[in-house]
């Protein structure tokens, strides 16, 4: 390899990709991962690179790098036992979205619950390539952003060479010692450094901040610009639509996280992870509805002799709830007493039994707006809104199922069914002989009878006494 040859590369090196992926996995406190390899890399070389730059353990390795789409599909079908052995998290290294869908489809056909596994797409994507169709919620992806223009990169490389020459000239005490002529037949003196190698050494060890950021030389011949990656998480927005949300940014070898999205990502645990390590902690939202959920005040010490401690802060702000539950978990007594309630009832008993059977812990709070959830002003309110925004993982209450809610959230089988009935009085088939008198009260009928007879008597007397009457 010539020391005077420099190669400009704006693509991500395997070392950089490994560093980004390791940062993502470590941010989730994962200690091992399953690997599906889609890029035609040498598996042994990659495993050596992974071992050099990471302490994470790689489990099942599926190598699809040298297979086209039909052969990859047959391979996944024929090696169903290896696909079933995949456990969370699963790293799809070098897999674009099209190849990743093949893996998702094969896993789903083999009965693997996609939503219960953590999937990490280890192939850099541009923001325009992000799609949502056919992808499981919770999928993590990353891609390079702010890629520098080629013209600016060339200018920075020229500046890098100029700065290296300037540093070489400053370090040489006597510029006249440089050899200005040479011969192909002349042998170089042992122990001395030629001017070309002297300059190449400075070029290989020079870096500076240019228009594209930090420009440096790797392996004495490869010039790379500064790279910045963005991490995305596939979540559901307040409208229930799958959307890519920014979960963090990687630059200068460090990962900076968006706490709201990342906390929601980390709190999504699969049952397998709960069985292997600590119990999963879920945040559960409820709504007071008798006789399913009741509330009473806590005792003087802020505890619940019966029922479960729940918070009623009157908000659905995830940051506020995180702070309150953190204070409760640490034994800090600074949580306002009016926020603490004791929740009990039929649904709370179901929640306790479910937590016992599924081996998870939970944090319980009452929905802020006191509503079940409806589509208003372009967003979901109430319990549905808290579930879609990631504020809560589960809702437990007398939650009625309708078509609009079923499109955006999943319901369990009904545990209580109700129905409405209308009672109508039937008509009598036979009417009595005095039925014609029903429209009027009996006193009215007496008045009519007396008035008729009095009128008849008056007319009889008038005709009898009248000289012009019809009587004899």
PDB file of C-alpha atoms in Angstrom, residues 224-469:
ATOM      1  CA  UNK A 224     -13.415  10.316   6.583  1.00  0.00           C
ATOM      2  CA  UNK A 225     -15.633  13.244   7.564  1.00  0.00           C
ATOM      3  CA  UNK A 226     -17.437  13.563  10.864  1.00  0.00           C
ATOM      4  CA  UNK A 227     -20.572  11.409  10.970  1.00  0.00           C
ATOM      5  CA  UNK A 228     -23.797  11.852  12.895  1.00  0.00           C
ATOM      6  CA  UNK A 229     -26.539   9.235  13.219  1.00  0.00           C
ATOM      7  CA  UNK A 230     -30.134   9.492  14.343  1.00  0.00           C
ATOM      8  CA  UNK A 231     -31.983   6.653  16.063  1.00  0.00           C
ATOM      9  CA  UNK A 232     -35.692   6.171  15.360  1.00  0.00           C
ATOM     10  CA  UNK A 233     -38.337   4.083  17.115  1.00  0.00           C
ATOM     11  CA  UNK A 234     -41.554   2.918  15.445  1.00  0.00           C
ATOM     12  CA  UNK A 235     -44.378   3.972  17.765  1.00  0.00           C
ATOM     13  CA  UNK A 236     -48.075   4.895  17.524  1.00  0.00           C
ATOM     14  CA  UNK A 237     -48.965   8.568  17.707  1.00  0.00           C
ATOM     15  CA  UNK A 238     -52.005  10.055  19.473  1.00  0.00           C
ATOM     16  CA  UNK A 239     -54.117   9.175  16.428  1.00  0.00           C
ATOM     17  CA  UNK A 240     -53.088   5.524  16.539  1.00  0.00           C
ATOM     18  CA  UNK A 241     -51.051   5.726  13.320  1.00  0.00           C
ATOM     19  CA  UNK A 242     -47.613   3.987  13.231  1.00  0.00           C
ATOM     20  CA  UNK A 243     -44.991   6.740  13.140  1.00  0.00           C
ATOM     21  CA  UNK A 244     -41.215   6.890  13.326  1.00  0.00           C
ATOM     22  CA  UNK A 245     -40.159   8.975  16.329  1.00  0.00           C
ATOM     23  CA  UNK A 246     -36.656  10.218  17.078  1.00  0.00           C
ATOM     24  CA  UNK A 247     -35.267   8.286  20.055  1.00  0.00           C
ATOM     25  CA  UNK A 248     -31.714   9.637  20.128  1.00  0.00           C
ATOM     26  CA  UNK A 249     -28.686  11.000  18.292  1.00  0.00           C
ATOM     27  CA  UNK A 250     -25.209   9.442  18.012  1.00  0.00           C
ATOM     28  CA  UNK A 251     -22.155  11.615  17.364  1.00  0.00           C
ATOM     29  CA  UNK A 252     -18.538  11.792  18.568  1.00  0.00           C
ATOM     30  CA  UNK A 253     -18.894   8.224  19.841  1.00  0.00           C
ATOM     31  CA  UNK A 254     -21.706   9.107  22.283  1.00  0.00           C
ATOM     32  CA  UNK A 255     -25.432   8.452  22.235  1.00  0.00           C
ATOM     33  CA  UNK A 256     -27.777  11.213  23.419  1.00  0.00           C
ATOM     34  CA  UNK A 257     -31.300   9.975  24.107  1.00  0.00           C
ATOM     35  CA  UNK A 258     -34.736  11.542  23.855  1.00  0.00           C
ATOM     36  CA  UNK A 259     -35.906  10.549  27.317  1.00  0.00           C
ATOM     37  CA  UNK A 260     -39.688  10.436  26.657  1.00  0.00           C
ATOM     38  CA  UNK A 261     -39.474   8.161  23.612  1.00  0.00           C
ATOM     39  CA  UNK A 262     -36.588   6.094  24.995  1.00  0.00           C
ATOM     40  CA  UNK A 263     -38.248   5.469  28.360  1.00  0.00           C
ATOM     41  CA  UNK A 264     -41.336   4.235  26.536  1.00  0.00           C
ATOM     42  CA  UNK A 265     -39.057   2.019  24.434  1.00  0.00           C
ATOM     43  CA  UNK A 266     -37.223   0.589  27.456  1.00  0.00           C
ATOM     44  CA  UNK A 267     -40.386  -0.096  29.439  1.00  0.00           C
ATOM     45  CA  UNK A 268     -41.658  -2.353  26.655  1.00  0.00           C
ATOM     46  CA  UNK A 269     -40.384  -5.730  27.876  1.00  0.00           C
ATOM     47  CA  UNK A 270     -41.219  -9.177  26.644  1.00  0.00           C
ATOM     48  CA  UNK A 271     -42.280 -12.032  28.957  1.00  0.00           C
ATOM     49  CA  UNK A 272     -39.038 -13.844  28.102  1.00  0.00           C
ATOM     50  CA  UNK A 273     -36.955 -10.951  29.372  1.00  0.00           C
ATOM     51  CA  UNK A 274     -38.966 -10.841  32.559  1.00  0.00           C
ATOM     52  CA  UNK A 275     -38.328 -14.525  33.155  1.00  0.00           C
ATOM     53  CA  UNK A 276     -34.587 -14.158  32.643  1.00  0.00           C
ATOM     54  CA  UNK A 277     -33.963 -11.065  34.727  1.00  0.00           C
ATOM     55  CA  UNK A 278     -35.773  -8.696  37.011  1.00  0.00           C
ATOM     56  CA  UNK A 279     -39.549  -8.501  36.992  1.00  0.00           C
ATOM     57  CA  UNK A 280     -41.035  -6.216  34.380  1.00  0.00           C
ATOM     58  CA  UNK A 281     -42.592  -3.006  35.689  1.00  0.00           C
ATOM     59  CA  UNK A 282     -45.638  -1.764  33.818  1.00  0.00           C
ATOM     60  CA  UNK A 283     -47.519   1.480  34.214  1.00  0.00           C
ATOM     61  CA  UNK A 284     -51.263   0.899  34.465  1.00  0.00           C
ATOM     62  CA  UNK A 285     -53.964   3.539  34.094  1.00  0.00           C
ATOM     63  CA  UNK A 286     -57.449   3.159  35.524  1.00  0.00           C
ATOM     64  CA  UNK A 287     -60.681   5.108  35.874  1.00  0.00           C
ATOM     65  CA  UNK A 288     -62.930   5.165  38.920  1.00  0.00           C
ATOM     66  CA  UNK A 289     -66.195   3.395  38.073  1.00  0.00           C
ATOM     67  CA  UNK A 290     -68.304   1.673  40.731  1.00  0.00           C
ATOM     68  CA  UNK A 291     -68.445  -1.246  41.392  1.00  0.00           C
ATOM     69  CA  UNK A 292     -65.334  -2.072  39.345  1.00  0.00           C
ATOM     70  CA  UNK A 293     -62.917   0.504  40.784  1.00  0.00           C
ATOM     71  CA  UNK A 294     -63.343   2.354  44.089  1.00  0.00           C
ATOM     72  CA  UNK A 295     -61.027   4.797  45.835  1.00  0.00           C
ATOM     73  CA  UNK A 296     -60.490   5.723  49.458  1.00  0.00           C
ATOM     74  CA  UNK A 297     -58.019   7.985  51.233  1.00  0.00           C
ATOM     75  CA  UNK A 298     -54.665   6.635  52.428  1.00  0.00           C
ATOM     76  CA  UNK A 299     -53.901   6.337  56.120  1.00  0.00           C
ATOM     77  CA  UNK A 300     -51.862   8.832  58.121  1.00  0.00           C
ATOM     78  CA  UNK A 301     -48.588   7.245  56.997  1.00  0.00           C
ATOM     79  CA  UNK A 302     -49.551   7.413  53.320  1.00  0.00           C
ATOM     80  CA  UNK A 303     -50.095   3.653  52.980  1.00  0.00           C
ATOM     81  CA  UNK A 304     -53.040   1.507  51.934  1.00  0.00           C
ATOM     82  CA  UNK A 305     -54.131  -1.118  54.500  1.00  0.00           C
ATOM     83  CA  UNK A 306     -56.325  -2.624  51.770  1.00  0.00           C
ATOM     84  CA  UNK A 307     -56.189  -2.231  48.015  1.00  0.00           C
ATOM     85  CA  UNK A 308     -53.395  -0.810  45.860  1.00  0.00           C
ATOM     86  CA  UNK A 309     -51.695   2.564  46.159  1.00  0.00           C
ATOM     87  CA  UNK A 310     -52.558   4.683  43.117  1.00  0.00           C
ATOM     88  CA  UNK A 311     -51.830   8.264  42.146  1.00  0.00           C
ATOM     89  CA  UNK A 312     -54.390  10.843  41.101  1.00  0.00           C
ATOM     90  CA  UNK A 313     -52.254  13.796  39.912  1.00  0.00           C
ATOM     91  CA  UNK A 314     -54.845  15.003  37.398  1.00  0.00           C
ATOM     92  CA  UNK A 315     -52.374  14.890  34.481  1.00  0.00           C
ATOM     93  CA  UNK A 316     -51.184  12.551  31.737  1.00  0.00           C
ATOM     94  CA  UNK A 317     -47.713  14.112  31.467  1.00  0.00           C
ATOM     95  CA  UNK A 318     -45.247  11.225  31.361  1.00  0.00           C
ATOM     96  CA  UNK A 319     -42.436  13.301  32.881  1.00  0.00           C
ATOM     97  CA  UNK A 320     -44.580  14.283  35.891  1.00  0.00           C
ATOM     98  CA  UNK A 321     -45.678  10.684  36.444  1.00  0.00           C
ATOM     99  CA  UNK A 322     -42.075   9.447  36.158  1.00  0.00           C
ATOM    100  CA  UNK A 323     -40.975  11.898  38.839  1.00  0.00           C
ATOM    101  CA  UNK A 324     -43.845  10.993  41.193  1.00  0.00           C
ATOM    102  CA  UNK A 325     -43.364   7.231  40.894  1.00  0.00           C
ATOM    103  CA  UNK A 326     -39.600   7.634  41.283  1.00  0.00           C
ATOM    104  CA  UNK A 327     -40.155   9.462  44.560  1.00  0.00           C
ATOM    105  CA  UNK A 328     -42.505   6.737  45.762  1.00  0.00           C
ATOM    106  CA  UNK A 329     -40.057   3.996  44.741  1.00  0.00           C
ATOM    107  CA  UNK A 330     -37.193   5.657  46.599  1.00  0.00           C
ATOM    108  CA  UNK A 331     -39.267   6.121  49.753  1.00  0.00           C
ATOM    109  CA  UNK A 332     -39.284   9.890  49.364  1.00  0.00           C
ATOM    110  CA  UNK A 333     -42.229  11.350  51.251  1.00  0.00           C
ATOM    111  CA  UNK A 334     -42.417  14.535  49.178  1.00  0.00           C
ATOM    112  CA  UNK A 335     -45.339  13.302  47.058  1.00  0.00           C
ATOM    113  CA  UNK A 336     -48.387  15.453  47.941  1.00  0.00           C
ATOM    114  CA  UNK A 337     -50.817  13.589  50.156  1.00  0.00           C
ATOM    115  CA  UNK A 338     -53.794  14.581  48.011  1.00  0.00           C
ATOM    116  CA  UNK A 339     -52.270  12.707  45.055  1.00  0.00           C
ATOM    117  CA  UNK A 340     -52.251   9.393  46.924  1.00  0.00           C
ATOM    118  CA  UNK A 341     -55.332   7.172  46.831  1.00  0.00           C
ATOM    119  CA  UNK A 342     -56.149   3.567  47.632  1.00  0.00           C
ATOM    120  CA  UNK A 343     -57.724   1.821  44.649  1.00  0.00           C
ATOM    121  CA  UNK A 344     -59.752  -1.348  45.176  1.00  0.00           C
ATOM    122  CA  UNK A 345     -62.555  -3.247  43.539  1.00  0.00           C
ATOM    123  CA  UNK A 346     -63.191  -6.015  41.051  1.00  0.00           C
ATOM    124  CA  UNK A 347     -60.788  -4.698  38.365  1.00  0.00           C
ATOM    125  CA  UNK A 348     -58.002  -4.140  40.897  1.00  0.00           C
ATOM    126  CA  UNK A 349     -58.374  -7.752  42.037  1.00  0.00           C
ATOM    127  CA  UNK A 350     -58.083  -8.859  38.410  1.00  0.00           C
ATOM    128  CA  UNK A 351     -54.943  -6.733  37.998  1.00  0.00           C
ATOM    129  CA  UNK A 352     -53.334  -8.259  41.095  1.00  0.00           C
ATOM    130  CA  UNK A 353     -54.095 -11.781  39.875  1.00  0.00           C
ATOM    131  CA  UNK A 354     -52.756 -10.981  36.400  1.00  0.00           C
ATOM    132  CA  UNK A 355     -49.532  -9.555  37.864  1.00  0.00           C
ATOM    133  CA  UNK A 356     -49.101 -12.690  39.944  1.00  0.00           C
ATOM    134  CA  UNK A 357     -49.607 -15.052  36.988  1.00  0.00           C
ATOM    135  CA  UNK A 358     -47.516 -13.047  34.481  1.00  0.00           C
ATOM    136  CA  UNK A 359     -44.755 -12.131  36.981  1.00  0.00           C
ATOM    137  CA  UNK A 360     -44.719  -8.363  36.611  1.00  0.00           C
ATOM    138  CA  UNK A 361     -44.949  -5.340  38.889  1.00  0.00           C
ATOM    139  CA  UNK A 362     -47.077  -2.312  38.162  1.00  0.00           C
ATOM    140  CA  UNK A 363     -47.481   1.378  38.908  1.00  0.00           C
ATOM    141  CA  UNK A 364     -51.114   2.453  39.094  1.00  0.00           C
ATOM    142  CA  UNK A 365     -52.550   5.892  38.427  1.00  0.00           C
ATOM    143  CA  UNK A 366     -55.958   7.410  37.640  1.00  0.00           C
ATOM    144  CA  UNK A 367     -56.456   8.941  34.196  1.00  0.00           C
ATOM    145  CA  UNK A 368     -55.978  12.710  34.259  1.00  0.00           C
ATOM    146  CA  UNK A 369     -59.087  13.889  32.386  1.00  0.00           C
ATOM    147  CA  UNK A 370     -61.404  11.238  33.835  1.00  0.00           C
ATOM    148  CA  UNK A 371     -62.554  10.038  30.398  1.00  0.00           C
ATOM    149  CA  UNK A 372     -62.570   6.657  28.721  1.00  0.00           C
ATOM    150  CA  UNK A 373     -61.332   7.961  25.397  1.00  0.00           C
ATOM    151  CA  UNK A 374     -62.827   9.563  22.310  1.00  0.00           C
ATOM    152  CA  UNK A 375     -61.560  11.116  19.092  1.00  0.00           C
ATOM    153  CA  UNK A 376     -61.721  14.889  19.580  1.00  0.00           C
ATOM    154  CA  UNK A 377     -59.893  17.722  17.823  1.00  0.00           C
ATOM    155  CA  UNK A 378     -57.589  15.373  15.949  1.00  0.00           C
ATOM    156  CA  UNK A 379     -56.401  13.340  18.944  1.00  0.00           C
ATOM    157  CA  UNK A 380     -57.530  10.652  21.376  1.00  0.00           C
ATOM    158  CA  UNK A 381     -58.450  11.630  24.919  1.00  0.00           C
ATOM    159  CA  UNK A 382     -58.754   9.687  28.160  1.00  0.00           C
ATOM    160  CA  UNK A 383     -57.514   6.139  28.601  1.00  0.00           C
ATOM    161  CA  UNK A 384     -57.014   5.591  24.867  1.00  0.00           C
ATOM    162  CA  UNK A 385     -54.856   8.714  24.568  1.00  0.00           C
ATOM    163  CA  UNK A 386     -52.611   7.626  27.453  1.00  0.00           C
ATOM    164  CA  UNK A 387     -52.117   4.199  25.867  1.00  0.00           C
ATOM    165  CA  UNK A 388     -51.317   5.550  22.405  1.00  0.00           C
ATOM    166  CA  UNK A 389     -48.887   8.188  23.679  1.00  0.00           C
ATOM    167  CA  UNK A 390     -46.953   5.601  25.697  1.00  0.00           C
ATOM    168  CA  UNK A 391     -47.775   7.198  29.056  1.00  0.00           C
ATOM    169  CA  UNK A 392     -49.358   3.905  30.165  1.00  0.00           C
ATOM    170  CA  UNK A 393     -48.749   0.350  29.022  1.00  0.00           C
ATOM    171  CA  UNK A 394     -52.116  -1.053  30.060  1.00  0.00           C
ATOM    172  CA  UNK A 395     -55.572   0.121  31.147  1.00  0.00           C
ATOM    173  CA  UNK A 396     -57.649  -1.811  33.679  1.00  0.00           C
ATOM    174  CA  UNK A 397     -61.210  -0.657  34.338  1.00  0.00           C
ATOM    175  CA  UNK A 398     -64.768  -1.087  33.043  1.00  0.00           C
ATOM    176  CA  UNK A 399     -63.636  -0.216  29.531  1.00  0.00           C
ATOM    177  CA  UNK A 400     -66.320  -0.705  26.887  1.00  0.00           C
ATOM    178  CA  UNK A 401     -65.254  -2.010  23.471  1.00  0.00           C
ATOM    179  CA  UNK A 402     -66.337  -0.200  20.309  1.00  0.00           C
ATOM    180  CA  UNK A 403     -65.182  -0.226  16.699  1.00  0.00           C
ATOM    181  CA  UNK A 404     -63.278   3.093  16.843  1.00  0.00           C
ATOM    182  CA  UNK A 405     -61.215   2.061  19.879  1.00  0.00           C
ATOM    183  CA  UNK A 406     -60.588  -1.424  18.501  1.00  0.00           C
ATOM    184  CA  UNK A 407     -58.816   0.078  15.482  1.00  0.00           C
ATOM    185  CA  UNK A 408     -56.077   1.704  17.583  1.00  0.00           C
ATOM    186  CA  UNK A 409     -55.718  -0.457  20.726  1.00  0.00           C
ATOM    187  CA  UNK A 410     -56.054  -4.134  21.631  1.00  0.00           C
ATOM    188  CA  UNK A 411     -58.645  -5.421  24.100  1.00  0.00           C
ATOM    189  CA  UNK A 412     -58.693  -8.592  26.158  1.00  0.00           C
ATOM    190  CA  UNK A 413     -61.619 -10.955  26.083  1.00  0.00           C
ATOM    191  CA  UNK A 414     -64.627  -9.386  27.867  1.00  0.00           C
ATOM    192  CA  UNK A 415     -64.763 -10.233  31.561  1.00  0.00           C
ATOM    193  CA  UNK A 416     -68.151  -8.583  32.155  1.00  0.00           C
ATOM    194  CA  UNK A 417     -71.145  -8.251  29.835  1.00  0.00           C
ATOM    195  CA  UNK A 418     -74.196  -6.010  30.258  1.00  0.00           C
ATOM    196  CA  UNK A 419     -77.384  -5.489  28.251  1.00  0.00           C
ATOM    197  CA  UNK A 420     -80.315  -3.058  28.237  1.00  0.00           C
ATOM    198  CA  UNK A 421     -84.001  -4.047  28.092  1.00  0.00           C
ATOM    199  CA  UNK A 422     -87.227  -2.039  27.549  1.00  0.00           C
ATOM    200  CA  UNK A 423     -90.497  -3.121  29.229  1.00  0.00           C
ATOM    201  CA  UNK A 424     -93.745  -2.378  27.330  1.00  0.00           C
ATOM    202  CA  UNK A 425     -97.264  -2.885  28.807  1.00  0.00           C
ATOM    203  CA  UNK A 426     -99.457  -5.043  26.587  1.00  0.00           C
ATOM    204  CA  UNK A 427    -103.025  -3.934  25.746  1.00  0.00           C
ATOM    205  CA  UNK A 428    -106.093  -5.766  27.164  1.00  0.00           C
ATOM    206  CA  UNK A 429    -107.937  -7.766  24.513  1.00  0.00           C
ATOM    207  CA  UNK A 430    -111.490  -7.350  25.988  1.00  0.00           C
ATOM    208  CA  UNK A 431    -112.891  -4.004  27.208  1.00  0.00           C
ATOM    209  CA  UNK A 432    -115.620  -3.833  29.909  1.00  0.00           C
ATOM    210  CA  UNK A 433    -119.043  -2.263  29.235  1.00  0.00           C
ATOM    211  CA  UNK A 434    -118.126   0.892  31.140  1.00  0.00           C
ATOM    212  CA  UNK A 435    -114.892   1.481  29.221  1.00  0.00           C
ATOM    213  CA  UNK A 436    -116.432   4.526  27.481  1.00  0.00           C
ATOM    214  CA  UNK A 437    -116.371   6.317  30.835  1.00  0.00           C
ATOM    215  CA  UNK A 438    -112.547   5.960  31.282  1.00  0.00           C
ATOM    216  CA  UNK A 439    -111.591   9.222  29.582  1.00  0.00           C
ATOM    217  CA  UNK A 440    -113.385  11.356  32.265  1.00  0.00           C
ATOM    218  CA  UNK A 441    -113.352  11.312  36.049  1.00  0.00           C
ATOM    219  CA  UNK A 442    -116.520  10.064  37.797  1.00  0.00           C
ATOM    220  CA  UNK A 443    -117.238  13.488  39.274  1.00  0.00           C
ATOM    221  CA  UNK A 444    -117.325  14.907  35.742  1.00  0.00           C
ATOM    222  CA  UNK A 445    -119.878  12.312  34.704  1.00  0.00           C
ATOM    223  CA  UNK A 446    -122.081  13.185  37.756  1.00  0.00           C
ATOM    224  CA  UNK A 447    -121.927  16.862  36.838  1.00  0.00           C
ATOM    225  CA  UNK A 448    -122.951  16.113  33.256  1.00  0.00           C
ATOM    226  CA  UNK A 449    -125.888  13.951  34.466  1.00  0.00           C
ATOM    227  CA  UNK A 450    -127.185  16.624  36.873  1.00  0.00           C
ATOM    228  CA  UNK A 451    -126.788  19.420  34.295  1.00  0.00           C
ATOM    229  CA  UNK A 452    -128.803  17.512  31.672  1.00  0.00           C
ATOM    230  CA  UNK A 453    -131.714  16.849  34.033  1.00  0.00           C
ATOM    231  CA  UNK A 454    -131.779  20.407  35.392  1.00  0.00           C
ATOM    232  CA  UNK A 455    -131.870  21.781  31.834  1.00  0.00           C
ATOM    233  CA  UNK A 456    -134.736  19.467  30.881  1.00  0.00           C
ATOM    234  CA  UNK A 457    -136.770  20.446  33.972  1.00  0.00           C
ATOM    235  CA  UNK A 458    -136.244  24.170  33.322  1.00  0.00           C
ATOM    236  CA  UNK A 459    -137.367  23.894  29.682  1.00  0.00           C
ATOM    237  CA  UNK A 460    -140.486  21.910  30.693  1.00  0.00           C
ATOM    238  CA  UNK A 461    -141.608  24.535  33.216  1.00  0.00           C
ATOM    239  CA  UNK A 462    -140.879  27.362  30.763  1.00  0.00           C
ATOM    240  CA  UNK A 463    -143.033  25.813  28.057  1.00  0.00           C
ATOM    241  CA  UNK A 464    -145.813  25.034  30.479  1.00  0.00           C
ATOM    242  CA  UNK A 465    -146.159  28.585  31.752  1.00  0.00           C
ATOM    243  CA  UNK A 466    -145.594  30.408  28.464  1.00  0.00           C
ATOM    244  CA  UNK A 467    -148.826  31.758  26.759  1.00  0.00           C
ATOM    245  CA  UNK A 468    -147.191  31.140  23.409  1.00  0.00           C
ATOM    246  CA  UNK A 469    -146.057  27.702  24.198  1.00  0.00           C
TER     247      UNK A 469
END
